[in-house]
Amino acid sequence: YPSLAKLIVVCTISGGGYVAYADANSTSGVHAAAPPVSEIKKKKVVVLGTGWAGTSFLKKLSDPSYDVQVISPRNYFAFTPLLPSVTCGTVEARSIVEPIRSIVRKKSVNVSYWEAECFKIDAENKKVYCRRNPDSSMNGKEEFAVDYDYLVIAMGARPNTFNTPGVVEHCNFLKEVEDAQQIRRSVIDSFEKASLPTLSDEERKRILHFVVVGGGPTGVEFAAELHDFVNEDLVKLYPAAKGSVQITILEAADHILNMFDKRITDFAEHKFHREGIDVKLGSMVVKVSDKEISTKVRGNGGEITTIPYGMVVWSTGIGTHPVIRDFMKQIGQTNRRALATDEWLRVEGSNSIYALGDCATINQRKVMEDVAAIFKKADKDNSGTLTVKEFQEVIDDICERYPQVELYLKNKQMRDIADLLKMAKGDVAKEAMELNIEEFKKALSEVDSQMKNLPATAQVAAQQGTYLANCFNRMEEAEKNPEGPIRFREEGRHRFRPFRYRHFGQFAPLGGEQTAAQLPGDWVSIGHSSQWLWYSVYASKLVSWRTRALVITDWTRRFVFGRDSSRI
Ligand code: FAD
């Protein structure tokens, strides 16, 4: 491209401009009288958050014509998929974190970081209001405002308590590194407490009853990790506790690991049953007190059952940050869990604010419009029906554009649509058979509400960060050359192609060196071989060679010496 040469020239000039600006600031403390032209042109990008979305954006951003200010209460990136391993000491906390400053240190873009939290977004005046991290030892709650040209909101989400009484006061969450460390201490603390000679058997059993609320991937993985920790390490050190330990999973739905293939769900439930992990399905927690958890069991006439516990881990999905909720009110987005963006990740109604990761959701109204258009095009004779072959082409087109449709079809509730799809793909139907478009569209619109949200995963957040950085990297070129390369156009709607999520599969570690893997193309693998796949994928996905080396060392240490049970 001829514009590449231009881009290189721009990079060189603005890079030089940045050095001059930094020198002027650090030596005189006053603003330079006549800043270089390239400096005036620098657009200020404020990034809120150093999680999966924010960090992948920062890693990929390479155009030095931006001044980037990162603001987050956490001065590191945490590899969350290994957090359950931290709860039991399989992996150490420091092995899965990387300081954000070292991630951006060698970048050609000017990136600076402030350890603070944003408490208000003022879209009208293009400002964010922040205060020092209340946890930091520096000067309490200083507040300050930061201007931006572009704002990237990547603040993640909060654990969702569904306003259940007692959850905040008595439950552990598993969201942050500190949570995992706290859980590790509490588990060991429970074993120490239960070893005291003053306890009755009943009290000992209560203390050693570990309850996990939520049978999603995080809750299930934690339960499996805890089971391994107890049986491989703790019972050797606390032999008297052996008969008293109980692990229970409370799940409000009909099955655990709902979003996985039925084969995985069945395998996990049977495995846990064999190992003595009590999976209580259809159990909705309605209240938690300091020693008891109350559940409403479906089919029990609404009767409330109370279960004595020693420790609870609450893992029932995610809710909205108060800052995001306030901002949503400000811009008229109410009754949503997350900020609605368009398919270019711009917050709806704003050209300069982007939202990605767990705090955002792409508004999929366009999906249904697109789906309707695809059907219309395929229905050449306007008969309202398609042959199986035509239908198959339509489905392939939809699934290629919207992998989340395919993903959601895996959900148990969507089985009938999955069957329809299967049929359309020729497994059952004959070539001559015709399928009714309206009926299928009706069925598809039922999943529309489900399709509104991409899954809240690191995979989505990281891909969104990379996508947005690529857009930013090309922004200047695209602005200067609006009629330029075809890749910037996309039917005149925007300069860039819309974000498209690519699903690479998901894992559910089930303990005992066994993992369930559900990979694209309906490929399911469960067992020891998938555990090795899990080790390799996660080791390769770690953010740096340092963390990779530390995690592999931790895994080896655990194999050789077992997990450490010191309560420090
Ligand atoms: P986060 O990674 O949560 O980052 C949010 C950032 O915003 C943080 O840096 C935070 O400090 C910062 N922040 C918070 N408040 C403010 C504020 N007021 N101002 C400024 N910054 C703020 N996903 C997978 O794909 N695979 C897995 O195996 C997997 N396992 C998981 C296991 C656990 C235990 C958990 C908790 C999650 C797991 N996930 C997994 C989900 C994944 O971690 C999230 O989807 C992902 O972290 C979302 O990325 P994010 O950048 O949106 O948010």
Coordinates of C-alpha atoms and ligand atoms in Angstrom, one line a residue:
Y1 CA 0.0 0.0 0.0
P2 CA 1.3 3.5 -0.8
S3 CA -0.2 4.7 2.5
L4 CA 2.2 2.5 4.4
A5 CA 5.1 4.8 3.6
K6 CA 3.0 7.7 4.8
L7 CA 2.2 5.9 8.0
I8 CA 5.9 5.2 8.7
V9 CA 6.7 8.9 8.2
V10 CA 3.9 9.9 10.6
C11 CA 5.1 7.4 13.2
T12 CA 8.6 8.7 13.0
I13 CA 7.5 12.3 13.4
S14 CA 5.2 11.8 16.3
G15 CA 7.7 9.5 18.1
G16 CA 10.2 12.4 18.0
G17 CA 7.5 14.8 19.2
Y18 CA 6.8 12.7 22.2
V19 CA 10.4 12.6 23.4
A20 CA 10.7 16.4 23.2
Y21 CA 7.4 16.8 25.2
A22 CA 8.6 14.4 27.9
D23 CA 11.9 16.2 28.3
A24 CA 10.2 19.6 28.5
N25 CA 7.9 18.4 31.2
S26 CA 10.3 16.7 33.4
T27 CA 13.0 19.4 33.5
S28 CA 11.1 22.7 33.6
G29 CA 7.8 21.6 35.1
V30 CA 6.0 24.2 32.9
H31 CA 4.4 23.6 29.6
A32 CA 6.6 24.1 26.5
A33 CA 5.8 27.4 24.8
A34 CA 5.5 26.0 21.3
P35 CA 4.9 22.3 21.3
P36 CA 5.7 20.4 18.1
V37 CA 2.9 20.1 15.6
S38 CA 2.8 16.4 16.0
E39 CA 2.2 16.8 19.7
I40 CA -0.8 19.0 19.2
K41 CA -2.3 16.3 17.0
K42 CA -1.8 13.6 19.5
K43 CA -5.2 12.2 20.6
K44 CA -5.6 11.4 24.2
V45 CA -6.9 7.9 24.8
V46 CA -8.0 7.0 28.4
V47 CA -8.3 3.3 29.1
L48 CA -10.2 2.2 32.2
G49 CA -9.1 -1.2 33.4
T50 CA -6.1 -3.5 33.2
G51 CA -8.0 -6.8 32.8
W52 CA -8.3 -9.0 29.7
A53 CA -9.9 -6.3 27.5
G54 CA -7.8 -3.3 28.5
T55 CA -4.5 -5.2 28.4
S56 CA -5.0 -6.8 25.0
F57 CA -5.9 -3.4 23.7
L58 CA -2.7 -1.9 25.2
K59 CA -0.6 -4.8 23.9
K60 CA -1.9 -4.5 20.4
L61 CA -1.9 -0.7 20.1
S62 CA 1.0 0.3 18.0
D63 CA 0.3 3.8 16.5
P64 CA 2.4 6.3 18.4
S65 CA 0.1 9.1 17.5
Y66 CA -1.9 8.5 20.6
D67 CA -1.2 9.6 24.2
V68 CA -2.6 6.8 26.3
Q69 CA -3.5 7.1 30.0
V70 CA -4.4 3.9 31.7
I71 CA -6.4 4.1 35.0
S72 CA -7.1 1.1 37.1
P73 CA -7.1 0.2 40.8
R74 CA -5.0 -2.9 39.9
N75 CA -1.5 -2.2 38.7
Y76 CA -1.3 -5.7 37.2
F77 CA -2.9 -8.0 34.7
A78 CA -4.3 -11.3 36.2
F79 CA -4.7 -14.5 34.3
T80 CA -8.2 -15.3 35.7
P81 CA -8.5 -18.8 34.2
L82 CA -5.9 -19.9 36.8
L83 CA -7.6 -18.2 39.8
P84 CA -9.3 -21.5 40.9
S85 CA -5.8 -23.1 41.0
V86 CA -4.7 -20.2 43.3
T87 CA -7.4 -21.0 45.8
C88 CA -5.8 -24.3 46.7
G89 CA -2.1 -23.4 46.2
T90 CA -1.7 -25.5 43.0
V91 CA -0.4 -22.2 41.5
E92 CA 0.9 -19.3 43.5
A93 CA -0.8 -15.9 43.1
R94 CA 2.3 -14.1 41.9
S95 CA 2.7 -16.6 39.1
I96 CA -0.4 -15.5 37.3
V97 CA 0.0 -11.7 37.5
E98 CA 2.1 -9.3 35.4
P99 CA 2.6 -5.6 36.3
I100 CA 0.9 -3.5 33.7
R101 CA 4.0 -1.2 33.6
S102 CA 6.2 -4.1 32.4
I103 CA 3.6 -5.1 29.8
V104 CA 3.6 -1.6 28.2
R105 CA 7.3 -0.7 29.0
K106 CA 8.7 -1.4 25.6
K107 CA 5.9 0.0 23.5
S108 CA 6.4 2.6 20.9
V109 CA 3.2 4.3 22.1
N110 CA 3.3 6.7 25.0
V111 CA 1.4 4.8 27.7
S112 CA 1.3 6.0 31.3
Y113 CA -0.5 4.4 34.2
W114 CA -2.2 5.7 37.3
E115 CA -3.3 3.5 40.1
A116 CA -6.8 4.9 40.7
E117 CA -10.4 4.0 40.2
C118 CA -12.9 5.9 38.0
F119 CA -16.0 6.9 39.9
K120 CA -17.8 9.0 37.3
I121 CA -17.8 9.3 33.5
D122 CA -18.9 12.6 32.1
A123 CA -19.6 12.0 28.4
E124 CA -20.8 15.5 27.7
N125 CA -17.6 17.1 28.8
K126 CA -15.4 14.2 27.8
K127 CA -14.0 13.7 31.3
V128 CA -13.6 10.9 33.7
Y129 CA -13.4 11.5 37.5
C130 CA -11.1 9.3 39.4
R131 CA -9.8 8.9 42.9
R132 CA -6.7 7.1 44.3
N133 CA -7.2 3.5 45.0
P134 CA -8.8 3.4 48.5
D135 CA -6.7 0.3 49.2
S136 CA -3.4 2.0 48.5
S137 CA -1.5 3.6 51.3
M138 CA -1.1 6.9 49.5
N139 CA -3.1 9.9 50.7
G140 CA -6.6 8.3 51.0
K141 CA -9.2 9.6 48.6
E142 CA -7.7 12.3 46.4
E143 CA -10.0 13.0 43.5
F144 CA -9.0 14.3 40.0
A145 CA -10.5 14.7 36.5
V146 CA -9.0 13.4 33.3
D147 CA -9.9 14.7 29.8
Y148 CA -10.0 12.4 26.9
D149 CA -10.5 12.3 23.1
Y150 CA -11.3 8.6 23.2
L151 CA -12.4 6.7 26.2
V152 CA -12.0 2.9 26.3
I153 CA -14.1 1.4 29.1
A154 CA -12.8 -2.0 30.1
M155 CA -13.8 -2.2 33.7
G156 CA -15.1 -5.7 33.8
A157 CA -17.9 -6.6 36.1
R158 CA -18.8 -7.4 39.7
P159 CA -20.0 -10.7 41.2
N160 CA -23.8 -10.8 41.0
T161 CA -25.4 -11.5 44.4
F162 CA -29.0 -11.1 43.1
N163 CA -29.4 -9.0 46.3
T164 CA -29.6 -12.2 48.3
P165 CA -29.5 -11.3 52.0
G166 CA -26.3 -12.2 53.8
V167 CA -24.2 -12.9 50.7
V168 CA -21.9 -9.9 50.9
E169 CA -21.4 -10.4 54.6
H170 CA -20.8 -14.1 54.8
C171 CA -19.7 -15.4 51.4
N172 CA -16.3 -15.5 49.6
F173 CA -16.3 -14.5 46.0
L174 CA -13.8 -15.7 43.3
K175 CA -13.2 -12.8 41.1
E176 CA -9.9 -11.2 42.0
V177 CA -6.5 -12.5 43.0
E178 CA -7.2 -11.3 46.6
D179 CA -10.4 -13.4 46.7
A180 CA -8.4 -16.5 45.7
Q181 CA -5.8 -15.9 48.4
Q182 CA -8.5 -15.3 50.9
I183 CA -10.2 -18.6 50.0
R184 CA -6.9 -20.4 50.3
R185 CA -6.4 -19.0 53.9
S186 CA -10.1 -19.8 54.8
V187 CA -9.8 -23.5 53.7
I188 CA -6.7 -24.1 55.7
D189 CA -8.2 -22.1 58.6
S190 CA -11.2 -24.4 58.6
F191 CA -9.0 -27.5 58.8
E192 CA -7.1 -26.0 61.7
K193 CA -10.3 -24.9 63.5
A194 CA -11.8 -28.4 63.0
S195 CA -8.7 -30.0 64.6
L196 CA -9.2 -28.3 67.9
P197 CA -10.1 -30.7 70.8
T198 CA -13.0 -28.6 72.1
L199 CA -15.3 -29.2 69.2
S200 CA -18.3 -31.6 69.0
D201 CA -18.5 -33.9 66.0
E202 CA -21.5 -31.9 64.7
E203 CA -19.6 -28.6 64.9
R204 CA -16.5 -30.2 63.2
K205 CA -18.7 -31.4 60.3
R206 CA -20.2 -27.9 60.0
I207 CA -16.8 -26.3 59.8
L208 CA -15.6 -28.7 57.2
H209 CA -18.7 -28.3 55.0
F210 CA -17.6 -26.3 52.0
V211 CA -20.5 -25.0 49.9
V212 CA -20.2 -23.6 46.3
V213 CA -23.1 -21.6 45.1
G214 CA -23.4 -21.8 41.3
G215 CA -22.6 -24.7 39.0
G216 CA -21.0 -22.7 36.2
P217 CA -17.4 -23.3 35.1
T218 CA -15.9 -21.3 37.9
G219 CA -17.9 -22.9 40.7
V220 CA -17.3 -26.4 39.3
E221 CA -13.6 -25.9 38.8
F222 CA -13.2 -24.6 42.3
A223 CA -15.2 -27.6 43.8
A224 CA -12.9 -30.0 41.8
E225 CA -9.7 -28.2 42.9
L226 CA -10.9 -28.3 46.5
H227 CA -11.7 -32.0 46.3
D228 CA -8.2 -32.7 44.9
F229 CA -6.6 -30.5 47.6
V230 CA -8.5 -32.2 50.4
N231 CA -7.9 -35.8 49.1
E232 CA -4.3 -35.4 47.8
D233 CA -2.8 -33.2 50.5
L234 CA -5.0 -32.2 53.5
V235 CA -6.2 -35.6 54.6
K236 CA -2.6 -36.7 55.0
L237 CA -1.9 -33.8 57.3
Y238 CA -5.3 -33.8 59.1
P239 CA -6.2 -37.5 59.2
A240 CA -8.9 -37.0 61.8
A241 CA -10.8 -34.7 59.5
K242 CA -11.1 -37.2 56.7
G243 CA -14.7 -38.4 57.5
S244 CA -16.0 -35.0 58.2
V245 CA -15.2 -33.1 55.0
Q246 CA -18.1 -32.4 52.7
I247 CA -18.2 -30.4 49.5
T248 CA -21.7 -29.3 48.1
I249 CA -22.6 -27.5 44.9
L250 CA -25.9 -25.6 45.0
E251 CA -27.2 -25.0 41.5
A252 CA -30.6 -23.3 40.8
A253 CA -30.9 -24.8 37.3
D254 CA -31.5 -28.5 36.3
H255 CA -27.8 -29.2 35.6
I256 CA -24.3 -27.9 36.3
L257 CA -22.2 -26.6 33.4
N258 CA -25.3 -25.6 31.5
M259 CA -23.5 -23.9 28.7
F260 CA -21.6 -27.1 27.8
D261 CA -22.5 -30.0 25.7
K262 CA -24.8 -32.6 27.4
R263 CA -22.0 -35.2 27.4
I264 CA -19.8 -33.0 29.5
T265 CA -22.6 -32.1 31.9
D266 CA -23.5 -35.8 32.4
F267 CA -19.9 -36.8 32.8
A268 CA -19.2 -34.0 35.4
E269 CA -22.4 -34.9 37.4
H270 CA -21.6 -38.6 37.5
K271 CA -17.9 -38.0 38.4
F272 CA -18.9 -35.7 41.2
H273 CA -21.5 -38.1 42.5
R274 CA -18.8 -41.0 42.5
E275 CA -16.4 -38.8 44.4
G276 CA -18.9 -37.7 47.0
I277 CA -19.3 -34.1 45.9
D278 CA -22.9 -33.4 46.6
V279 CA -24.5 -31.6 43.6
K280 CA -27.9 -30.2 44.6
L281 CA -29.8 -29.2 41.5
G282 CA -32.8 -26.9 41.4
S283 CA -31.6 -25.3 44.7
M284 CA -31.9 -21.6 44.8
V285 CA -30.2 -19.8 47.7
V286 CA -32.5 -17.3 49.4
K287 CA -30.5 -16.3 52.4
V288 CA -27.1 -16.7 54.0
S289 CA -26.4 -16.3 57.7
D290 CA -23.1 -16.8 59.6
K291 CA -23.5 -20.5 60.0
E292 CA -26.4 -21.6 57.7
I293 CA -27.4 -21.2 54.1
S294 CA -31.2 -21.3 53.2
T295 CA -32.3 -22.7 49.9
K296 CA -35.6 -23.0 48.1
V297 CA -35.7 -26.4 46.4
R298 CA -37.7 -26.7 43.2
G299 CA -40.6 -29.1 43.4
N300 CA -40.6 -29.0 47.2
G301 CA -43.7 -26.7 47.4
G302 CA -41.5 -23.7 47.9
E303 CA -40.2 -25.1 51.2
I304 CA -37.0 -23.6 52.6
T305 CA -34.2 -25.9 53.6
T306 CA -31.3 -24.8 55.8
I307 CA -27.8 -26.2 55.4
P308 CA -25.1 -25.7 58.1
Y309 CA -21.8 -24.6 56.5
G310 CA -18.3 -23.7 57.4
M311 CA -17.4 -21.8 54.2
V312 CA -19.3 -20.6 51.2
V313 CA -17.9 -19.6 47.8
W314 CA -20.5 -17.5 45.8
S315 CA -20.0 -17.9 42.0
T316 CA -23.3 -17.1 40.3
G317 CA -22.3 -14.9 37.4
I318 CA -21.6 -11.2 37.0
G319 CA -23.4 -7.9 37.7
T320 CA -22.8 -4.3 36.9
H321 CA -20.3 -1.9 38.4
P322 CA -22.0 1.1 40.0
V323 CA -20.0 3.5 37.8
I324 CA -21.2 1.8 34.7
R325 CA -24.8 1.8 36.1
D326 CA -24.6 5.5 36.7
F327 CA -23.2 6.1 33.2
M328 CA -25.9 4.0 31.7
K329 CA -28.5 6.1 33.4
Q330 CA -26.8 9.2 32.1
I331 CA -27.0 8.1 28.5
G332 CA -30.5 6.5 28.7
Q333 CA -29.5 2.9 28.8
T334 CA -31.5 1.5 31.7
N335 CA -32.6 -2.0 32.6
R336 CA -29.5 -3.6 31.2
R337 CA -26.7 -5.5 32.8
A338 CA -24.0 -4.1 30.6
L339 CA -23.3 -1.1 28.4
A340 CA -24.8 -1.5 24.9
T341 CA -22.4 -0.9 22.1
D342 CA -22.7 -1.2 18.3
E343 CA -20.7 -3.8 16.4
W344 CA -17.7 -1.5 16.3
L345 CA -17.7 -1.5 20.1
R346 CA -18.8 2.1 20.3
V347 CA -21.1 2.9 23.1
E348 CA -24.5 3.5 21.5
G349 CA -25.0 7.1 20.8
S350 CA -21.4 8.1 21.3
N351 CA -18.5 8.4 18.8
S352 CA -15.7 8.7 21.2
I353 CA -16.5 6.1 23.9
Y354 CA -15.8 2.4 23.4
A355 CA -16.8 -0.4 25.8
L356 CA -15.4 -3.9 25.8
G357 CA -15.2 -7.1 27.8
D358 CA -17.5 -8.0 30.6
C359 CA -18.8 -4.5 31.1
A360 CA -20.2 -4.3 27.6
T361 CA -22.6 -6.1 25.3
I362 CA -23.0 -5.7 21.6
N363 CA -26.5 -4.7 20.8
Q364 CA -27.6 -7.5 18.5
R365 CA -30.6 -5.9 17.0
K366 CA -28.7 -5.8 13.8
V367 CA -28.2 -9.6 13.9
M368 CA -31.9 -10.2 13.4
E369 CA -32.0 -7.5 10.7
D370 CA -29.1 -9.2 9.0
V371 CA -30.6 -12.7 9.5
A372 CA -33.8 -11.5 7.8
A373 CA -31.8 -10.0 4.9
I374 CA -29.9 -13.3 4.5
F375 CA -33.2 -15.2 4.3
K376 CA -34.7 -12.7 1.9
K377 CA -31.8 -13.0 -0.4
A378 CA -31.8 -16.8 -0.3
D379 CA -35.6 -17.0 -0.9
K380 CA -35.2 -16.2 -4.6
D381 CA -38.8 -17.2 -5.7
N382 CA -40.3 -15.3 -2.7
S383 CA -42.2 -18.5 -1.6
G384 CA -41.4 -18.3 2.1
T385 CA -39.6 -21.6 2.0
L386 CA -36.1 -22.8 1.2
T387 CA -34.8 -26.2 0.1
V388 CA -32.5 -27.9 2.5
K389 CA -29.5 -27.0 0.4
E390 CA -30.5 -23.3 0.4
F391 CA -31.2 -23.5 4.1
Q392 CA -27.9 -25.0 4.8
E393 CA -26.2 -22.2 2.9
V394 CA -28.1 -19.7 5.0
I395 CA -27.2 -21.4 8.2
D396 CA -23.6 -21.5 7.3
D397 CA -23.7 -17.8 6.4
I398 CA -25.4 -16.9 9.7
C399 CA -23.0 -19.1 11.8
E400 CA -20.0 -17.7 10.1
R401 CA -21.1 -14.1 10.7
Y402 CA -22.4 -14.8 14.2
P403 CA -20.5 -17.6 15.9
Q404 CA -22.4 -16.7 19.1
V405 CA -25.6 -18.1 17.4
E406 CA -23.9 -21.4 17.0
L407 CA -22.6 -21.1 20.5
Y408 CA -26.0 -20.4 22.0
L409 CA -27.5 -23.3 20.1
K410 CA -25.3 -25.5 22.3
N411 CA -27.3 -24.4 25.3
K412 CA -29.6 -27.1 26.5
Q413 CA -32.7 -24.9 26.2
M414 CA -32.0 -24.4 22.5
R415 CA -32.0 -28.1 21.7
D416 CA -35.0 -27.9 19.4
I417 CA -33.4 -25.2 17.3
A418 CA -30.2 -27.2 17.3
D419 CA -32.2 -30.1 16.0
L420 CA -33.7 -27.9 13.3
L421 CA -30.2 -26.8 12.4
K422 CA -29.0 -30.4 12.2
M423 CA -31.9 -31.2 10.0
A424 CA -31.2 -28.2 7.8
K425 CA -27.6 -29.4 7.5
G426 CA -28.9 -32.6 5.9
D427 CA -28.5 -35.1 8.7
V428 CA -32.1 -36.1 8.6
A429 CA -33.9 -34.3 5.9
K430 CA -34.0 -35.1 2.3
E431 CA -32.8 -32.7 -0.4
A432 CA -36.4 -32.2 -1.6
M433 CA -37.8 -31.2 1.7
E434 CA -38.6 -27.6 2.2
L435 CA -38.2 -25.6 5.4
N436 CA -40.4 -22.8 6.5
I437 CA -38.5 -19.6 6.9
E438 CA -41.0 -17.9 9.2
E439 CA -41.0 -20.8 11.6
F440 CA -37.2 -20.8 11.8
K441 CA -37.1 -17.1 12.2
K442 CA -39.6 -17.3 15.0
A443 CA -37.5 -20.0 16.7
L444 CA -34.4 -17.9 16.1
S445 CA -35.9 -14.8 17.6
E446 CA -36.5 -16.7 20.8
V447 CA -32.8 -17.0 21.1
D448 CA -32.4 -13.4 20.3
S449 CA -32.5 -12.4 24.0
Q450 CA -29.8 -15.0 24.6
M451 CA -27.8 -13.8 21.6
K452 CA -27.8 -10.2 23.0
N453 CA -24.8 -11.1 25.1
L454 CA -21.7 -12.7 24.0
P455 CA -20.4 -15.0 26.8
A456 CA -18.6 -13.0 29.5
T457 CA -15.2 -14.7 28.9
A458 CA -11.6 -13.7 28.6
Q459 CA -11.7 -15.0 25.1
V460 CA -14.3 -12.4 24.1
A461 CA -12.7 -9.6 26.1
A462 CA -9.2 -10.3 24.6
Q463 CA -10.5 -10.5 21.0
Q464 CA -12.4 -7.2 21.5
G465 CA -9.3 -5.5 22.9
T466 CA -7.2 -6.7 19.9
Y467 CA -10.0 -5.6 17.4
L468 CA -10.3 -2.1 18.9
A469 CA -6.5 -1.6 18.9
N470 CA -6.4 -2.6 15.2
C471 CA -9.1 0.0 14.5
F472 CA -7.1 2.6 16.4
N473 CA -3.9 1.7 14.6
R474 CA -5.7 2.3 11.3
M475 CA -7.8 5.3 12.3
E476 CA -5.5 8.0 11.0
E477 CA -4.9 6.2 7.7
A478 CA -8.6 5.6 7.3
E479 CA -9.4 9.2 8.0
K480 CA -6.9 10.5 5.5
N481 CA -7.9 8.0 2.9
P482 CA -11.6 7.4 3.3
E483 CA -11.9 5.9 -0.2
G484 CA -8.8 3.8 0.4
P485 CA -8.4 0.0 0.8
I486 CA -11.6 -1.9 0.7
R487 CA -11.1 -3.3 4.2
F488 CA -12.0 0.0 5.7
R489 CA -15.4 0.3 4.0
E490 CA -18.0 -2.3 4.9
E491 CA -21.1 -1.1 3.0
G492 CA -20.6 2.5 3.9
R493 CA -21.6 2.0 7.5
H494 CA -18.2 2.6 9.1
R495 CA -14.6 2.7 8.2
F496 CA -13.9 -0.7 9.7
R497 CA -15.4 -4.1 9.5
P498 CA -17.6 -4.8 12.5
F499 CA -16.3 -6.9 15.4
R500 CA -16.7 -10.7 14.9
Y501 CA -16.1 -13.1 17.7
R502 CA -14.3 -16.3 16.9
H503 CA -15.0 -19.1 19.4
F504 CA -12.0 -21.4 20.0
G505 CA -13.7 -23.7 22.4
Q506 CA -13.9 -23.9 26.2
F507 CA -12.5 -26.1 29.0
A508 CA -14.0 -27.3 32.2
P509 CA -11.3 -28.8 34.5
L510 CA -13.0 -31.5 36.6
G511 CA -10.2 -32.5 39.0
G512 CA -8.2 -35.7 39.2
E513 CA -6.2 -34.7 36.2
Q514 CA -9.3 -34.8 34.0
T515 CA -10.7 -31.9 31.9
A516 CA -13.6 -31.6 29.6
A517 CA -12.9 -29.7 26.4
Q518 CA -15.5 -28.5 24.0
L519 CA -13.9 -27.3 20.8
P520 CA -15.4 -25.8 17.6
G521 CA -17.1 -28.2 15.3
D522 CA -18.9 -30.0 18.2
W523 CA -15.7 -31.8 19.1
V524 CA -15.9 -33.0 22.7
S525 CA -13.1 -34.6 24.6
I526 CA -13.1 -35.6 28.3
G527 CA -10.3 -37.1 30.3
H528 CA -6.6 -37.1 30.9
S529 CA -5.6 -36.2 27.4
S530 CA -7.7 -33.0 27.5
Q531 CA -6.0 -32.2 30.8
W532 CA -2.7 -32.1 28.9
L533 CA -4.3 -30.0 26.2
W534 CA -5.5 -27.7 29.0
Y535 CA -2.0 -27.4 30.5
S536 CA -0.5 -26.6 27.0
V537 CA -3.2 -24.1 26.0
Y538 CA -3.1 -22.2 29.3
A539 CA 0.7 -22.2 29.5
S540 CA 0.8 -20.8 26.0
K541 CA -1.8 -18.1 26.7
L542 CA 0.0 -16.7 29.8
V543 CA 0.9 -13.1 29.2
S544 CA 4.7 -13.3 29.5
W545 CA 7.6 -15.8 29.6
R546 CA 8.1 -15.0 33.3
T547 CA 4.6 -16.0 34.3
R548 CA 4.8 -19.0 31.9
A549 CA 8.0 -20.2 33.7
L550 CA 6.5 -19.6 37.2
V551 CA 3.3 -21.4 36.4
I552 CA 5.1 -24.4 34.9
T553 CA 7.4 -24.5 37.9
D554 CA 4.3 -24.4 40.2
W555 CA 2.7 -27.3 38.4
T556 CA 5.9 -29.3 38.7
R557 CA 6.3 -28.5 42.4
R558 CA 2.8 -29.6 43.0
F559 CA 3.4 -32.9 41.2
V560 CA 6.6 -33.5 43.2
F561 CA 5.9 -32.1 46.7
G562 CA 2.1 -31.6 46.8
R563 CA 0.4 -28.3 47.7
D564 CA 1.5 -26.2 50.6
S565 CA -1.0 -26.0 53.4
S566 CA 0.7 -23.2 55.5
R567 CA -1.8 -20.5 56.5
I568 CA 0.2 -17.4 55.6
Ligands
FAD1 P1 -11.5 -7.9 34.0 O1 -10.5 -8.8 33.5 O2 -12.3 -8.2 35.2 O3 -10.8 -6.5 34.2 C1 -11.4 -5.4 34.7 C2 -10.4 -4.3 35.0 O4 -11.1 -3.1 35.4 C3 -9.5 -4.7 36.2 O5 -8.2 -4.3 35.9 C4 -10.1 -3.8 37.3 O6 -9.1 -3.5 38.3 C5 -10.5 -2.6 36.6 N1 -11.5 -1.7 37.2 C6 -12.4 -2.1 38.1 N2 -13.1 -1.1 38.5 C7 -12.5 0.0 38.0 C8 -12.8 1.4 38.1 N3 -13.7 1.9 38.9 N4 -12.0 2.3 37.4 C9 -11.0 1.8 36.6 N5 -10.7 0.4 36.5 C10 -11.5 -0.4 37.1 N6 -12.8 -16.7 30.8 C11 -12.4 -17.6 29.9 O7 -12.5 -17.3 28.7 N7 -11.8 -18.8 30.2 C12 -11.6 -19.1 31.5 O8 -11.2 -20.2 31.8 C13 -12.1 -18.2 32.5 N8 -12.0 -18.6 33.8 C14 -12.3 -17.7 34.8 C15 -12.1 -18.0 36.1 C16 -12.5 -17.1 37.1 C17 -12.3 -17.5 38.6 C18 -13.0 -15.9 36.8 C19 -13.4 -14.9 37.8 C20 -13.3 -15.5 35.5 C21 -12.9 -16.4 34.5 N9 -13.1 -16.1 33.1 C22 -12.7 -17.0 32.1 C23 -13.8 -14.9 32.7 C24 -12.8 -13.8 32.4 O9 -11.9 -13.6 33.5 C25 -13.5 -12.5 32.2 O10 -14.5 -12.7 31.2 C26 -12.5 -11.4 31.8 O11 -11.7 -11.1 32.9 C27 -13.2 -10.1 31.4 O12 -12.3 -9.2 31.0 P2 -12.5 -7.7 31.3 O13 -11.3 -7.0 30.8 O14 -13.8 -7.2 30.8 O15 -12.6 -7.5 32.9

